[in-house]
PDB file of C-alpha atoms in Angstrom:
ATOM      1  CA  UNK A   1      20.971  78.206 147.740  1.00  0.00           C
ATOM      2  CA  UNK A   2      17.488  76.801 148.385  1.00  0.00           C
ATOM      3  CA  UNK A   3      16.076  77.848 144.999  1.00  0.00           C
ATOM      4  CA  UNK A   4      18.693  75.791 143.205  1.00  0.00           C
ATOM      5  CA  UNK A   5      17.510  72.593 144.912  1.00  0.00           C
ATOM      6  CA  UNK A   6      13.890  73.325 144.014  1.00  0.00           C
ATOM      7  CA  UNK A   7      14.705  73.772 140.333  1.00  0.00           C
ATOM      8  CA  UNK A   8      16.859  70.654 140.275  1.00  0.00           C
ATOM      9  CA  UNK A   9      13.995  68.618 141.765  1.00  0.00           C
ATOM     10  CA  UNK A  10      11.559  69.996 139.195  1.00  0.00           C
ATOM     11  CA  UNK A  11      14.004  69.147 136.381  1.00  0.00           C
ATOM     12  CA  UNK A  12      14.276  65.583 137.736  1.00  0.00           C
ATOM     13  CA  UNK A  13      10.476  65.221 137.767  1.00  0.00           C
ATOM     14  CA  UNK A  14      10.354  66.528 134.187  1.00  0.00           C
ATOM     15  CA  UNK A  15      12.914  63.944 133.084  1.00  0.00           C
ATOM     16  CA  UNK A  16      11.328  61.028 134.978  1.00  0.00           C
ATOM     17  CA  UNK A  17       7.874  61.753 133.562  1.00  0.00           C
ATOM     18  CA  UNK A  18       9.231  62.548 130.086  1.00  0.00           C
ATOM     19  CA  UNK A  19       7.514  65.947 130.055  1.00  0.00           C
ATOM     20  CA  UNK A  20       8.095  68.565 127.364  1.00  0.00           C
ATOM     21  CA  UNK A  21       8.978  71.427 129.683  1.00  0.00           C
ATOM     22  CA  UNK A  22       8.404  73.434 132.816  1.00  0.00           C
ATOM     23  CA  UNK A  23       6.386  76.630 132.785  1.00  0.00           C
ATOM     24  CA  UNK A  24       6.338  79.344 135.461  1.00  0.00           C
ATOM     25  CA  UNK A  25       4.568  82.658 135.752  1.00  0.00           C
ATOM     26  CA  UNK A  26       6.537  85.673 136.909  1.00  0.00           C
ATOM     27  CA  UNK A  27       5.286  89.138 137.708  1.00  0.00           C
ATOM     28  CA  UNK A  28       7.076  91.364 135.183  1.00  0.00           C
ATOM     29  CA  UNK A  29       7.496  94.050 137.849  1.00  0.00           C
ATOM     30  CA  UNK A  30       9.546  91.663 139.982  1.00  0.00           C
ATOM     31  CA  UNK A  31      12.919  92.108 138.270  1.00  0.00           C
ATOM     32  CA  UNK A  32      14.782  89.980 140.843  1.00  0.00           C
ATOM     33  CA  UNK A  33      12.490  86.982 140.257  1.00  0.00           C
ATOM     34  CA  UNK A  34      12.696  87.419 136.478  1.00  0.00           C
ATOM     35  CA  UNK A  35      16.502  87.480 136.612  1.00  0.00           C
ATOM     36  CA  UNK A  36      16.601  84.470 138.966  1.00  0.00           C
ATOM     37  CA  UNK A  37      14.533  82.374 136.550  1.00  0.00           C
ATOM     38  CA  UNK A  38      16.702  83.470 133.630  1.00  0.00           C
ATOM     39  CA  UNK A  39      19.807  82.459 135.600  1.00  0.00           C
ATOM     40  CA  UNK A  40      18.340  78.963 136.057  1.00  0.00           C
ATOM     41  CA  UNK A  41      17.843  78.540 132.316  1.00  0.00           C
ATOM     42  CA  UNK A  42      14.231  79.603 131.830  1.00  0.00           C
ATOM     43  CA  UNK A  43      13.459  81.622 128.703  1.00  0.00           C
ATOM     44  CA  UNK A  44      10.650  84.081 128.101  1.00  0.00           C
ATOM     45  CA  UNK A  45       7.718  82.353 126.433  1.00  0.00           C
ATOM     46  CA  UNK A  46       5.126  85.116 126.350  1.00  0.00           C
ATOM     47  CA  UNK A  47       4.046  88.307 128.013  1.00  0.00           C
ATOM     48  CA  UNK A  48       0.523  88.350 129.366  1.00  0.00           C
ATOM     49  CA  UNK A  49      -1.242  91.661 129.706  1.00  0.00           C
ATOM     50  CA  UNK A  50      -3.689  92.575 132.467  1.00  0.00           C
ATOM     51  CA  UNK A  51      -5.577  95.655 133.514  1.00  0.00           C
ATOM     52  CA  UNK A  52      -5.774  96.163 137.276  1.00  0.00           C
TER      53      UNK A  52
END
């Protein structure tokens, strides 16, 4: 799976640069993306509200 390789590369960069974490933004309406990120170990940090 291509996504897996992307996340592994990002984790390697995080480790090499001794960073605190990785942060992504996900559209809350996109349930598939939300679930994919959860499956890769990301946790929900906050929910941002917007008026369109």
